[in-house]
Coordinates of C-alpha atoms in Angstrom, one line a residue:
Chain A
X1 CA 0.0 0.0 0.0
X2 CA 2.9 2.3 0.6
X3 CA 2.9 3.7 -2.9
X4 CA 5.2 6.7 -3.0
X5 CA 4.3 9.3 -5.6
X6 CA 7.1 10.1 -8.0
X7 CA 6.0 13.7 -7.9
X8 CA 6.4 15.9 -4.9
X9 CA 3.7 17.7 -3.0
X10 CA 3.6 20.8 -5.2
X11 CA 5.0 19.8 -8.5
X12 CA 2.2 19.0 -10.9
X13 CA 2.8 16.2 -13.4
X14 CA 4.3 17.5 -16.7
X15 CA 1.7 18.2 -19.3
X16 CA 2.6 15.4 -21.6
X17 CA 1.8 12.8 -18.9
X18 CA -1.8 13.9 -18.6
X19 CA -2.4 13.1 -22.3
X20 CA -0.6 9.8 -21.8
X21 CA -3.0 9.1 -18.9
X22 CA -6.0 9.9 -21.1
X23 CA -4.6 7.7 -23.9
X24 CA -4.2 4.9 -21.3
X25 CA -7.8 5.3 -20.1
X26 CA -9.0 5.1 -23.7
X27 CA -7.4 1.6 -23.9
X28 CA -9.9 0.4 -21.2
X29 CA -13.2 0.9 -22.9
X30 CA -15.3 0.0 -19.8
X31 CA -13.5 2.5 -17.7
X32 CA -13.9 5.2 -20.4
X33 CA -17.6 4.4 -20.6
X34 CA -17.8 4.6 -16.8
X35 CA -16.1 8.0 -16.7
X36 CA -18.4 9.4 -19.4
X37 CA -21.5 8.1 -17.7
X38 CA -20.4 9.6 -14.4
X39 CA -19.7 13.0 -16.0
X40 CA -23.2 12.9 -17.6
X41 CA -24.9 12.1 -14.3
X42 CA -22.9 14.8 -12.5
X43 CA -23.5 17.5 -15.1
X44 CA -27.2 16.6 -15.4
X45 CA -27.6 16.9 -11.6
X46 CA -25.7 20.3 -11.5
X47 CA -27.6 21.7 -14.4
X48 CA -30.9 20.0 -13.5
X49 CA -33.1 23.1 -14.0
X50 CA -31.7 23.5 -17.5
X51 CA -31.8 19.9 -18.5
X52 CA -35.0 18.6 -17.0
X53 CA -38.0 18.9 -19.3
X54 CA -40.5 19.5 -16.5
X55 CA -40.8 20.7 -13.0
X56 CA -40.2 17.5 -10.9
X57 CA -42.9 18.4 -8.4
X58 CA -45.5 19.5 -11.0
X59 CA -48.5 17.2 -10.7
X60 CA -50.8 16.4 -13.6
X61 CA -53.8 14.4 -12.6
X62 CA -54.9 13.8 -16.1
X63 CA -51.6 12.3 -17.1
X64 CA -51.3 9.9 -14.2
X65 CA -49.1 6.8 -14.7
X66 CA -48.4 7.4 -18.4
X67 CA -46.0 4.8 -19.7
X68 CA -42.7 5.7 -21.4
X69 CA -42.8 7.0 -24.9
X70 CA -42.1 3.7 -26.7
X71 CA -45.0 2.0 -25.2
X72 CA -48.6 2.2 -26.2
X73 CA -50.3 5.2 -24.7
X74 CA -46.9 6.9 -24.0
X75 CA -46.0 10.3 -25.5
X76 CA -42.8 12.3 -26.0
X77 CA -44.0 14.9 -23.6
X78 CA -43.1 12.5 -20.8
X79 CA -40.2 10.5 -22.2
X80 CA -40.0 8.1 -19.3
X81 CA -43.6 8.3 -18.3
X82 CA -45.2 9.7 -15.2
X83 CA -45.8 8.5 -11.7
X84 CA -49.1 8.1 -9.7
X85 CA -49.4 11.8 -9.3
X86 CA -48.6 12.6 -12.9
X87 CA -45.1 13.9 -12.2
X88 CA -42.6 13.5 -15.0
X89 CA -40.2 10.6 -14.2
X90 CA -37.3 11.8 -16.3
X91 CA -37.3 15.1 -14.5
X92 CA -37.5 13.4 -11.1
X93 CA -34.6 11.2 -11.9
X94 CA -32.5 14.2 -13.0
X95 CA -33.4 16.1 -9.8
X96 CA -33.1 13.0 -7.6
X97 CA -29.4 12.8 -8.5
X98 CA -28.8 16.1 -6.8
X99 CA -29.7 14.8 -3.3
X100 CA -28.0 11.4 -3.8
X101 CA -24.7 12.9 -5.1
X102 CA -24.7 15.8 -2.7
X103 CA -25.3 13.6 0.4
X104 CA -22.7 11.0 -0.8
X105 CA -20.1 13.8 -1.4
X106 CA -20.7 15.4 2.0
X107 CA -20.5 12.1 3.8
X108 CA -17.2 11.2 2.0
X109 CA -15.8 14.6 2.8
X110 CA -16.7 14.6 6.5
X111 CA -16.0 10.9 7.2
X112 CA -12.8 11.0 5.0
X113 CA -11.5 14.2 6.7
X114 CA -12.1 12.9 10.2
X115 CA -10.8 9.4 9.5
X116 CA -7.7 10.8 7.7
X117 CA -6.9 13.1 10.6
X118 CA -7.2 10.3 13.2
X119 CA -5.3 7.9 11.0
X120 CA -2.4 10.4 10.5
X121 CA -2.3 11.1 14.2
X122 CA -2.3 7.4 15.1
X123 CA 0.3 6.4 12.5
X124 CA 2.6 9.3 13.2
X125 CA 2.4 9.6 16.9
X126 CA 2.3 5.9 17.6
X127 CA 2.4 4.6 21.2
X128 CA -0.6 5.4 23.3
X129 CA -2.3 7.7 20.9
X130 CA -2.2 5.0 18.3
X131 CA -3.6 2.3 20.6
X132 CA -6.4 4.5 21.9
X133 CA -7.5 5.6 18.4
X134 CA -7.3 2.1 16.9
X135 CA -9.2 0.6 19.9
X136 CA -12.0 3.1 19.2
X137 CA -11.9 2.0 15.5
X138 CA -12.1 -1.7 16.5
X139 CA -14.9 -1.1 18.9
X140 CA -17.0 0.8 16.5
X141 CA -16.4 -1.7 13.7
X142 CA -17.9 -4.4 16.1
X143 CA -21.1 -2.4 16.7
X144 CA -24.2 -3.3 14.7
X145 CA -23.9 -0.2 12.4
X146 CA -27.2 -0.2 10.6
X147 CA -29.3 -0.9 13.6
X148 CA -27.7 1.9 15.5
X149 CA -28.3 4.2 12.5
X150 CA -32.0 3.2 12.7
X151 CA -32.0 3.9 16.4
X152 CA -30.5 7.4 16.0
X153 CA -32.8 8.4 13.1
X154 CA -35.8 7.2 15.0
X155 CA -34.7 9.2 18.1
X156 CA -33.7 12.4 16.3
X157 CA -36.0 12.3 13.3
X158 CA -35.1 11.9 9.6
X159 CA -33.7 14.6 7.5
X160 CA -30.8 15.3 5.1
X161 CA -28.5 16.7 7.9
X162 CA -29.2 13.8 10.2
X163 CA -28.5 11.4 7.3
X164 CA -25.1 13.0 6.5
X165 CA -24.0 13.1 10.2
X166 CA -25.1 9.5 10.9
X167 CA -23.6 8.0 7.8
X168 CA -20.3 9.9 8.4
X169 CA -20.1 8.7 12.0
X170 CA -20.8 5.1 10.8
X171 CA -18.1 5.2 8.0
X172 CA -15.0 7.1 9.1
X173 CA -13.1 4.0 10.5
X174 CA -12.0 2.6 7.1
X175 CA -10.2 5.9 6.3
X176 CA -8.4 5.8 9.6
X177 CA -7.2 2.2 9.1
X178 CA -6.0 2.8 5.5
X179 CA -4.2 6.1 6.3
X180 CA -2.6 4.6 9.4
X181 CA -1.2 1.7 7.5
X182 CA 0.3 4.0 4.8
X183 CA 1.7 6.4 7.4
X184 CA 3.4 3.6 9.3
X185 CA 5.4 2.8 6.2
X186 CA 6.2 6.4 5.3
X187 CA 7.2 7.7 8.7
X188 CA 10.3 5.4 8.6
X189 CA 11.6 7.1 5.5
X190 CA 14.7 9.1 5.7
X191 CA 13.3 12.4 4.5
X192 CA 10.8 12.4 7.4
X193 CA 13.8 11.9 9.8
X194 CA 15.6 14.7 8.0
X195 CA 12.6 17.0 8.4
X196 CA 12.4 16.1 12.1
X197 CA 16.1 16.9 12.5
X198 CA 15.6 20.2 10.8
X199 CA 13.0 21.0 13.5
X200 CA 9.8 20.8 11.5
X201 CA 6.7 20.8 13.8
X202 CA 4.7 17.6 13.9
X203 CA 1.7 19.3 12.2
X204 CA 4.0 20.4 9.3
X205 CA 5.4 16.9 8.9
X206 CA 2.0 15.3 9.0
X207 CA 0.3 17.6 6.5
X208 CA 3.2 18.7 4.3
X209 CA 5.4 15.7 4.2
X210 CA 3.3 12.7 4.9
X211 CA -0.2 13.7 3.5
X212 CA 0.9 13.9 -0.2
X213 CA 1.8 10.1 -0.1
X214 CA -1.8 9.4 0.9
X215 CA -3.5 11.1 -2.1
X216 CA -3.5 8.1 -4.4
X217 CA -4.8 5.4 -1.9
X218 CA -7.2 8.0 -0.4
X219 CA -8.6 8.9 -3.8
X220 CA -9.4 5.2 -4.7
X221 CA -10.9 4.6 -1.2
X222 CA -13.0 7.8 -1.3
X223 CA -14.4 6.9 -4.7
X224 CA -15.3 3.3 -3.6
X225 CA -16.9 4.7 -0.4
X226 CA -18.8 7.2 -2.5
X227 CA -20.6 4.3 -4.2
X228 CA -21.3 2.6 -0.9
X229 CA -22.8 5.8 0.5
X230 CA -25.0 6.3 -2.6
X231 CA -26.4 2.8 -2.0
X232 CA -26.8 3.4 1.8
X233 CA -28.5 6.7 1.3
X234 CA -30.8 5.1 -1.3
X235 CA -31.7 2.3 1.1
X236 CA -32.4 4.6 4.0
X237 CA -34.5 6.9 1.9
X238 CA -36.3 3.8 0.6
X239 CA -37.1 2.8 4.2
X240 CA -38.5 6.3 4.8
X241 CA -35.6 7.3 7.1
X242 CA -33.6 9.4 4.7
X243 CA -34.6 12.3 2.4
X244 CA -38.1 13.3 3.2
X245 CA -40.8 14.4 0.7
X246 CA -41.3 16.9 -1.0
X247 CA -37.5 16.7 -1.6
X248 CA -36.6 14.0 -4.1
X249 CA -34.0 11.3 -4.1
X250 CA -33.7 8.1 -6.1
X251 CA -34.4 5.8 -3.2
X252 CA -37.4 7.8 -2.1
X253 CA -38.9 7.7 -5.6
X254 CA -38.5 3.9 -5.7
X255 CA -40.3 3.8 -2.3
X256 CA -43.2 6.0 -3.5
X257 CA -43.7 3.9 -6.6
X258 CA -43.5 0.5 -5.0
X259 CA -47.2 0.3 -4.4
X260 CA -47.9 0.8 -8.1
X261 CA -45.5 -1.9 -9.3
X262 CA -48.4 -4.0 -10.5
X263 CA -49.6 -1.4 -12.9
X264 CA -46.7 0.9 -13.6
X265 CA -43.3 -0.7 -13.5
X266 CA -41.5 2.4 -14.9
X267 CA -42.2 4.4 -11.7
X268 CA -39.9 2.0 -9.8
X269 CA -37.6 0.9 -12.6
X270 CA -36.0 4.2 -13.7
X271 CA -34.9 5.7 -10.4
X272 CA -33.4 2.3 -9.4
X273 CA -31.7 2.1 -12.8
X274 CA -30.2 5.6 -12.2
X275 CA -28.7 4.4 -8.9
X276 CA -27.3 1.2 -10.5
X277 CA -25.8 3.0 -13.5
X278 CA -24.2 5.6 -11.4
X279 CA -22.7 3.1 -9.0
X280 CA -21.6 0.8 -11.7
X281 CA -19.9 3.6 -13.8
X282 CA -18.0 4.9 -10.7
X283 CA -16.9 1.4 -9.9
X284 CA -15.6 0.7 -13.4
X285 CA -13.6 4.0 -13.4
X286 CA -12.4 3.4 -9.8
X287 CA -11.2 0.0 -10.7
X288 CA -9.1 1.4 -13.6
X289 CA -7.8 4.2 -11.4
X290 CA -6.7 1.7 -8.7
X291 CA -4.7 -0.4 -11.1
X292 CA -3.2 2.7 -12.8
X293 CA -2.0 4.3 -9.6
X294 CA -0.5 1.2 -8.1
X295 CA 2.9 0.4 -9.5
X296 CA 2.6 -3.4 -8.7
X297 CA -0.7 -3.7 -10.5
X298 CA 0.6 -1.7 -13.4
X299 CA 3.4 -4.1 -13.8
X300 CA 1.0 -7.0 -13.9
X301 CA -1.2 -5.3 -16.5
X302 CA 1.9 -4.5 -18.6
X303 CA 3.0 -8.2 -18.3
X304 CA -0.5 -9.4 -19.4
X305 CA -0.4 -7.0 -22.4
X306 CA 3.1 -8.3 -23.4
X307 CA 1.9 -11.9 -23.0
X308 CA -1.1 -11.3 -25.1
X309 CA 0.9 -9.6 -27.9
X310 CA 3.4 -12.5 -27.9
X311 CA 0.5 -15.0 -28.1
X312 CA -1.1 -13.1 -30.9
X313 CA 2.2 -13.0 -32.8
X314 CA 2.7 -16.7 -32.4
X315 CA -0.9 -17.4 -33.6
X316 CA -0.4 -15.2 -36.6
X317 CA 2.8 -17.0 -37.5
X318 CA 1.1 -20.4 -37.1
X319 CA -1.9 -19.4 -39.3
X320 CA 0.5 -18.0 -41.9
X321 CA 2.5 -21.2 -42.0
Chain B
X1 CA -6.2 -21.4 24.3
X2 CA -7.7 -20.5 27.7
X3 CA -5.8 -17.3 27.8
X4 CA -7.0 -16.5 24.3
X5 CA -10.6 -17.3 25.1
X6 CA -10.5 -15.1 28.3
X7 CA -9.0 -12.3 26.3
X8 CA -11.7 -12.6 23.7
X9 CA -14.5 -12.8 26.2
X10 CA -13.1 -9.6 27.9
X11 CA -13.1 -7.8 24.6
X12 CA -16.7 -9.0 23.9
X13 CA -17.7 -7.8 27.3
X14 CA -16.4 -4.3 26.6
X15 CA -18.3 -4.2 23.3
X16 CA -21.5 -5.2 25.1
X17 CA -21.0 -2.4 27.7
X18 CA -20.3 0.1 24.9
X19 CA -23.4 -0.9 23.0
X20 CA -25.6 -0.7 26.1
X21 CA -24.3 2.8 26.9
X22 CA -24.6 4.0 23.4
X23 CA -28.2 2.8 23.1
X24 CA -29.0 4.4 26.4
X25 CA -27.4 7.7 25.4
X26 CA -29.2 7.7 22.0
X27 CA -32.6 6.9 23.3
X28 CA -32.6 8.9 26.6
X29 CA -30.3 11.8 26.0
X30 CA -30.3 12.4 22.2
X31 CA -33.9 11.4 21.7
X32 CA -36.9 11.4 24.1
X33 CA -38.9 8.1 24.3
X34 CA -41.9 10.1 25.6
X35 CA -42.0 12.2 22.5
X36 CA -41.5 9.2 20.3
X37 CA -44.2 7.1 21.9
X38 CA -46.9 9.6 22.4
X39 CA -48.7 11.6 19.7
X40 CA -48.0 15.4 19.3
X41 CA -51.4 16.1 20.7
X42 CA -50.7 14.5 24.1
X43 CA -51.2 16.9 27.0
X44 CA -48.5 17.6 29.6
X45 CA -50.4 15.5 32.2
X46 CA -50.5 12.5 29.8
X47 CA -46.8 12.9 29.2
X48 CA -46.0 13.0 32.9
X49 CA -48.2 10.0 33.5
X50 CA -46.4 8.0 30.8
X51 CA -43.0 9.1 32.1
X52 CA -44.0 8.0 35.6
X53 CA -45.3 4.6 34.4
X54 CA -42.2 3.8 32.4
X55 CA -39.7 5.2 35.0
X56 CA -38.6 8.0 32.6
X57 CA -39.1 10.6 35.3
X58 CA -36.4 9.2 37.5
X59 CA -32.9 10.8 37.7
X60 CA -30.8 9.9 34.7
X61 CA -28.2 7.9 36.7
X62 CA -31.0 5.8 38.3
X63 CA -32.5 5.2 34.8
X64 CA -29.1 4.0 33.6
X65 CA -28.7 1.5 36.4
X66 CA -32.2 0.1 35.7
X67 CA -31.4 0.0 32.0
X68 CA -28.2 -2.0 32.5
X69 CA -30.1 -4.3 34.8
X70 CA -32.7 -4.9 32.1
X71 CA -30.0 -5.5 29.5
X72 CA -28.2 -8.0 31.8
X73 CA -31.3 -9.9 32.7
X74 CA -32.7 -9.6 29.1
X75 CA -36.0 -8.3 30.5
X76 CA -36.8 -5.2 28.5
X77 CA -40.4 -4.3 29.6
X78 CA -43.4 -4.4 27.3
X79 CA -43.6 -3.4 23.7
X80 CA -46.0 -0.4 23.4
X81 CA -47.2 -1.7 20.0
X82 CA -48.1 -5.3 20.9
X83 CA -48.6 -4.8 24.6
X84 CA -46.5 -7.9 25.5
X85 CA -42.9 -8.4 26.6
X86 CA -40.5 -7.1 24.0
X87 CA -38.3 -10.2 24.5
X88 CA -41.2 -12.5 23.6
X89 CA -41.5 -10.7 20.2
X90 CA -37.7 -10.9 19.8
X91 CA -37.5 -14.7 20.3
X92 CA -40.5 -15.1 18.0
X93 CA -39.0 -13.3 15.0
X94 CA -35.4 -14.2 15.5
X95 CA -35.7 -17.7 13.8
X96 CA -37.3 -16.0 10.7
X97 CA -34.2 -13.9 10.2
X98 CA -31.9 -16.8 10.8
X99 CA -33.8 -18.9 8.2
X100 CA -33.4 -16.0 5.7
X101 CA -29.7 -15.6 6.5
X102 CA -29.0 -19.3 6.2
X103 CA -30.8 -19.6 2.9
X104 CA -29.4 -16.4 1.4
X105 CA -25.9 -16.2 2.8
X106 CA -25.5 -20.0 3.0
X107 CA -26.5 -20.3 -0.6
X108 CA -24.1 -17.5 -1.6
X109 CA -21.3 -19.2 0.2
X110 CA -21.8 -22.5 -1.6
X111 CA -22.3 -21.0 -5.0
X112 CA -19.3 -18.6 -4.7
X113 CA -16.9 -21.5 -4.1
X114 CA -17.9 -23.1 -7.4
X115 CA -18.1 -19.9 -9.4
X116 CA -14.9 -18.5 -8.0
X117 CA -12.9 -21.7 -8.5
X118 CA -14.1 -22.3 -12.1
X119 CA -13.5 -18.7 -12.9
X120 CA -9.9 -18.9 -11.5
X121 CA -9.0 -22.0 -13.6
X122 CA -8.8 -19.9 -16.7
X123 CA -8.3 -16.3 -15.8
X124 CA -9.4 -14.1 -18.6
X125 CA -11.4 -16.9 -20.1
X126 CA -15.1 -16.6 -21.1
X127 CA -16.4 -18.0 -17.8
X128 CA -14.0 -15.7 -15.8
X129 CA -15.1 -12.6 -17.7
X130 CA -18.8 -13.5 -17.3
X131 CA -18.4 -14.1 -13.5
X132 CA -16.4 -10.9 -13.0
X133 CA -19.0 -8.8 -14.9
X134 CA -22.0 -10.3 -13.1
X135 CA -20.2 -9.8 -9.7
X136 CA -19.5 -6.1 -10.6
X137 CA -23.1 -5.6 -11.6
X138 CA -24.4 -7.5 -8.6
X139 CA -22.5 -5.1 -6.3
X140 CA -23.9 -2.0 -8.1
X141 CA -27.6 -2.8 -7.9
X142 CA -29.5 -1.4 -4.9
X143 CA -30.9 -4.4 -3.0
X144 CA -34.4 -3.0 -2.5
X145 CA -34.7 -2.4 -6.3
X146 CA -33.5 -5.9 -7.1
X147 CA -36.2 -7.2 -4.8
X148 CA -38.9 -5.1 -6.4
X149 CA -37.8 -6.1 -9.9
X150 CA -37.9 -9.8 -8.9
X151 CA -41.4 -9.3 -7.5
X152 CA -42.4 -7.6 -10.8
X153 CA -41.0 -10.4 -12.9
X154 CA -41.8 -13.6 -10.9
X155 CA -44.9 -12.5 -9.1
X156 CA -46.6 -10.0 -11.4
X157 CA -45.6 -11.1 -14.9
X158 CA -44.8 -14.8 -14.5
X159 CA -47.1 -15.4 -11.5
X160 CA -44.9 -18.3 -10.3
X161 CA -43.9 -17.0 -6.8
X162 CA -45.8 -15.3 -4.0
X163 CA -45.1 -11.5 -3.7
X164 CA -44.4 -11.3 0.0
X165 CA -44.9 -12.6 3.5
X166 CA -43.9 -15.9 4.9
X167 CA -45.3 -19.3 4.2
X168 CA -44.0 -22.4 2.3
X169 CA -40.5 -22.6 0.7
X170 CA -41.7 -20.7 -2.3
X171 CA -41.9 -17.6 -0.1
X172 CA -38.3 -17.9 0.7
X173 CA -36.9 -17.9 -2.9
X174 CA -37.0 -14.2 -3.7
X175 CA -35.9 -12.8 -0.3
X176 CA -33.0 -15.2 -0.2
X177 CA -31.9 -14.4 -3.7
X178 CA -32.0 -10.7 -3.1
X179 CA -30.1 -11.1 0.1
X180 CA -27.6 -13.4 -1.5
X181 CA -26.7 -11.2 -4.5
X182 CA -24.1 -8.7 -3.0
X183 CA -22.6 -11.4 -0.7
X184 CA -22.3 -13.8 -3.6
X185 CA -20.5 -11.1 -5.6
X186 CA -18.0 -10.3 -2.8
X187 CA -17.4 -13.9 -2.0
X188 CA -16.9 -15.0 -5.6
X189 CA -14.4 -12.2 -6.2
X190 CA -12.4 -13.2 -3.1
X191 CA -12.4 -16.9 -4.1
X192 CA -11.4 -16.1 -7.6
X193 CA -8.5 -13.8 -6.8
X194 CA -7.0 -15.8 -4.0
X195 CA -7.4 -19.0 -6.1
X196 CA -5.6 -17.4 -9.0
X197 CA -2.7 -16.4 -6.7
X198 CA -2.7 -19.9 -5.2
X199 CA -2.6 -21.7 -8.6
X200 CA 0.4 -19.7 -9.6
X201 CA 2.5 -21.0 -6.7
X202 CA 5.3 -23.5 -7.0
X203 CA 3.7 -26.3 -5.1
X204 CA 0.8 -26.4 -7.6
X205 CA 3.4 -26.7 -10.4
X206 CA 5.1 -29.5 -8.6
X207 CA 1.7 -31.3 -8.2
X208 CA 1.0 -30.8 -11.9
X209 CA 4.5 -32.2 -12.8
X210 CA 3.8 -35.2 -10.6
X211 CA 0.7 -35.8 -12.7
X212 CA -1.9 -35.0 -10.1
X213 CA -5.4 -34.6 -11.4
X214 CA -6.9 -31.1 -11.8
X215 CA -9.7 -31.8 -9.3
X216 CA -7.2 -32.9 -6.6
X217 CA -5.1 -29.8 -7.1
X218 CA -8.1 -27.5 -6.9
X219 CA -10.1 -29.0 -4.1
X220 CA -7.5 -30.8 -2.0
X221 CA -4.6 -28.4 -2.2
X222 CA -5.5 -25.0 -3.3
X223 CA -8.9 -24.8 -1.7
X224 CA -7.5 -25.7 1.7
X225 CA -5.0 -22.8 1.5
X226 CA -7.6 -20.2 0.7
X227 CA -10.0 -21.4 3.4
X228 CA -9.0 -18.9 6.1
X229 CA -9.6 -15.7 4.1
X230 CA -12.7 -17.3 2.6
X231 CA -14.2 -18.3 6.0
X232 CA -13.2 -14.9 7.4
X233 CA -15.3 -13.2 4.8
X234 CA -18.1 -15.7 5.3
X235 CA -18.2 -14.9 8.9
X236 CA -18.2 -11.2 8.1
X237 CA -21.1 -11.6 5.7
X238 CA -23.2 -13.4 8.3
X239 CA -22.3 -10.8 10.9
X240 CA -23.2 -8.1 8.5
X241 CA -26.6 -9.8 7.8
X242 CA -27.2 -10.1 11.5
X243 CA -26.2 -6.5 12.2
X244 CA -29.4 -5.3 10.5
X245 CA -28.6 -5.5 6.9
X246 CA -31.6 -7.8 6.3
X247 CA -33.8 -4.8 7.1
X248 CA -34.1 -3.7 3.5
X249 CA -34.8 -7.2 2.1
X250 CA -37.3 -8.0 5.0
X251 CA -39.1 -4.7 4.4
X252 CA -39.4 -5.2 0.6
X253 CA -40.8 -8.7 1.1
X254 CA -42.6 -8.1 4.4
X255 CA -40.6 -11.0 5.8
X256 CA -41.5 -11.1 9.5
X257 CA -37.9 -11.1 10.8
X258 CA -35.9 -8.8 13.1
X259 CA -35.3 -6.1 10.5
X260 CA -39.0 -5.9 9.5
X261 CA -39.9 -5.9 13.2
X262 CA -37.4 -3.1 13.9
X263 CA -38.9 -1.0 11.1
X264 CA -42.4 -1.7 12.4
X265 CA -41.2 -0.6 15.9
X266 CA -40.1 2.7 14.3
X267 CA -43.2 3.2 12.4
X268 CA -45.5 2.4 15.3
X269 CA -43.5 4.6 17.7
X270 CA -42.3 1.7 20.0
X271 CA -38.9 2.8 21.3
X272 CA -38.8 -0.1 23.9
X273 CA -39.1 -2.8 21.3
X274 CA -36.5 -1.2 19.1
X275 CA -33.9 -0.9 21.8
X276 CA -34.5 -4.5 22.9
X277 CA -33.8 -5.7 19.4
X278 CA -30.7 -3.5 19.0
X279 CA -29.1 -4.7 22.3
X280 CA -30.0 -8.4 21.9
X281 CA -28.6 -8.4 18.3
X282 CA -25.4 -6.9 19.6
X283 CA -25.1 -9.6 22.2
X284 CA -25.7 -12.3 19.5
X285 CA -23.1 -10.7 17.2
X286 CA -20.5 -10.6 20.0
X287 CA -21.1 -14.3 20.9
X288 CA -21.1 -15.3 17.2
X289 CA -17.8 -13.5 16.6
X290 CA -16.1 -15.1 19.6
X291 CA -17.3 -18.5 18.3
X292 CA -15.8 -17.6 14.8
X293 CA -12.4 -16.6 16.3
X294 CA -12.2 -19.9 18.3
X295 CA -13.1 -21.8 15.1
X296 CA -10.3 -20.0 13.2
X297 CA -7.9 -20.7 16.0
X298 CA -8.7 -24.4 15.6
X299 CA -8.4 -24.4 11.8
X300 CA -5.2 -22.5 11.7
X301 CA -3.0 -22.5 14.8
X302 CA -0.8 -19.7 13.3
X303 CA -3.6 -17.1 13.8
X304 CA -3.0 -14.7 16.5
X305 CA -6.0 -12.5 17.5
X306 CA -5.0 -9.8 19.8

């Protein structure tokens, strides 16, 4: 895990490398598709008022449960049909992404920030600080997370702020563990010792000298956690404990459509599909990123590519003979 | 072994104390059971009367002592919703969740072994790529949505399975499948990757050179060596399921287990039933994890659990 970046804290990669990276991404078609899909989802959410064809809350009692446009009775006014109140599903899906992405981003920031701090502290300080922090992590991992989340939400009442805080409290431990394990490797390096001898304060060493080493593992971890939080938020909203109406979220829309599944499948299918596509795309891209930023994995990939080329060359020779 | 067991029991004891305290703090200090149980329209006199009946008007320290006593003796008072002891309800619905877990996670464990091993035999082959893709998709689908889509397909369109509730074996099929999907994906990926690593090792090559059959290599040698990481993840999946992650599946299929009952307790404003479920489940998880650690110690004496 102790991957040390070739580039220092404040020197950006030379410009040529960025294009190389894009070219490398293009080689992996699934990862490219994932990145494109993620960008579409994010942009559509940000610019929802411009993109959405209708007001997501506008009800139209006459056009209740209209099917998508390709089915009989559907129309192009409502491309993906309407729900039981005649609200446009496409617009709701576009707006629903806002809540899901925003909550997931907030949770990753809060939990990641908190976990990274404690992980840095535990790894760098060592000794008693380390054992106290890691004990807390171990103890919390052993708790029945989701049941406690239910308990807290039932005691405090559901809402977006509650949701963010609760999910952050339940998910910071993994960051602390990962960060600590990297820091343990890095703090033995000579340049850290040199900085210490020069009289750098612990804060400066932790944030200026150690933190840059964490960027690559933290990025990958944060992206994977992001998908987990999207799924968790959707599940809690589905259970009625997350985002509350009249706000929209993908999980909430699936829940409000579930009683009509016998007559109008599209009310449930599309918001759920939005979650699935978002999570899948992010995972595809994150998978590529993980391999690309890990020197060992890169080597394996390179070897596989070489082996494939050799095999193809041999097969070509055989078929020519 | 005795020392290890004592150490493990001590750790479990600490977790139990932490859970009990956390539940107390959440229900009594962060939230207010009186507000949760009574409607908004309740008068101050009604509130005071309810607090007096349930002992919520006592000093907070006294409440805590009573609460710990309840937790230790597993006597949690009556459920407000069903007007009978919360523990009676707990013991009634616990087997339903266990059945679901056994069918879902158990099925996933068995299936993942075969899928993972056969995928690992030819990495990059057709089966491998199919398994990897399905696993990735399986991890990306929201469980509640998979459940609803299954209901739509098998119950509404095909009309071969009942939509929800509990009855004969047919009622178990869809909830178990839905519960199994993410676990199956995680387990299969673990079996696959550790099996690929294992099959590239020298001793496997030696066995091949000796002329040992493929099935002996796979199931007698390589499988035995990936058993510890595999069983660790299996234990983790079961713990995860116990720790409330059946809530979603049980709610979708109205499966009368612990998760469904916990949701009902929330919807019917029954804080006492909910806290009984949370604390009892924590106890079960602690005991289950100690059992797992002992099991691992027996399988592989090299393991040190600190």
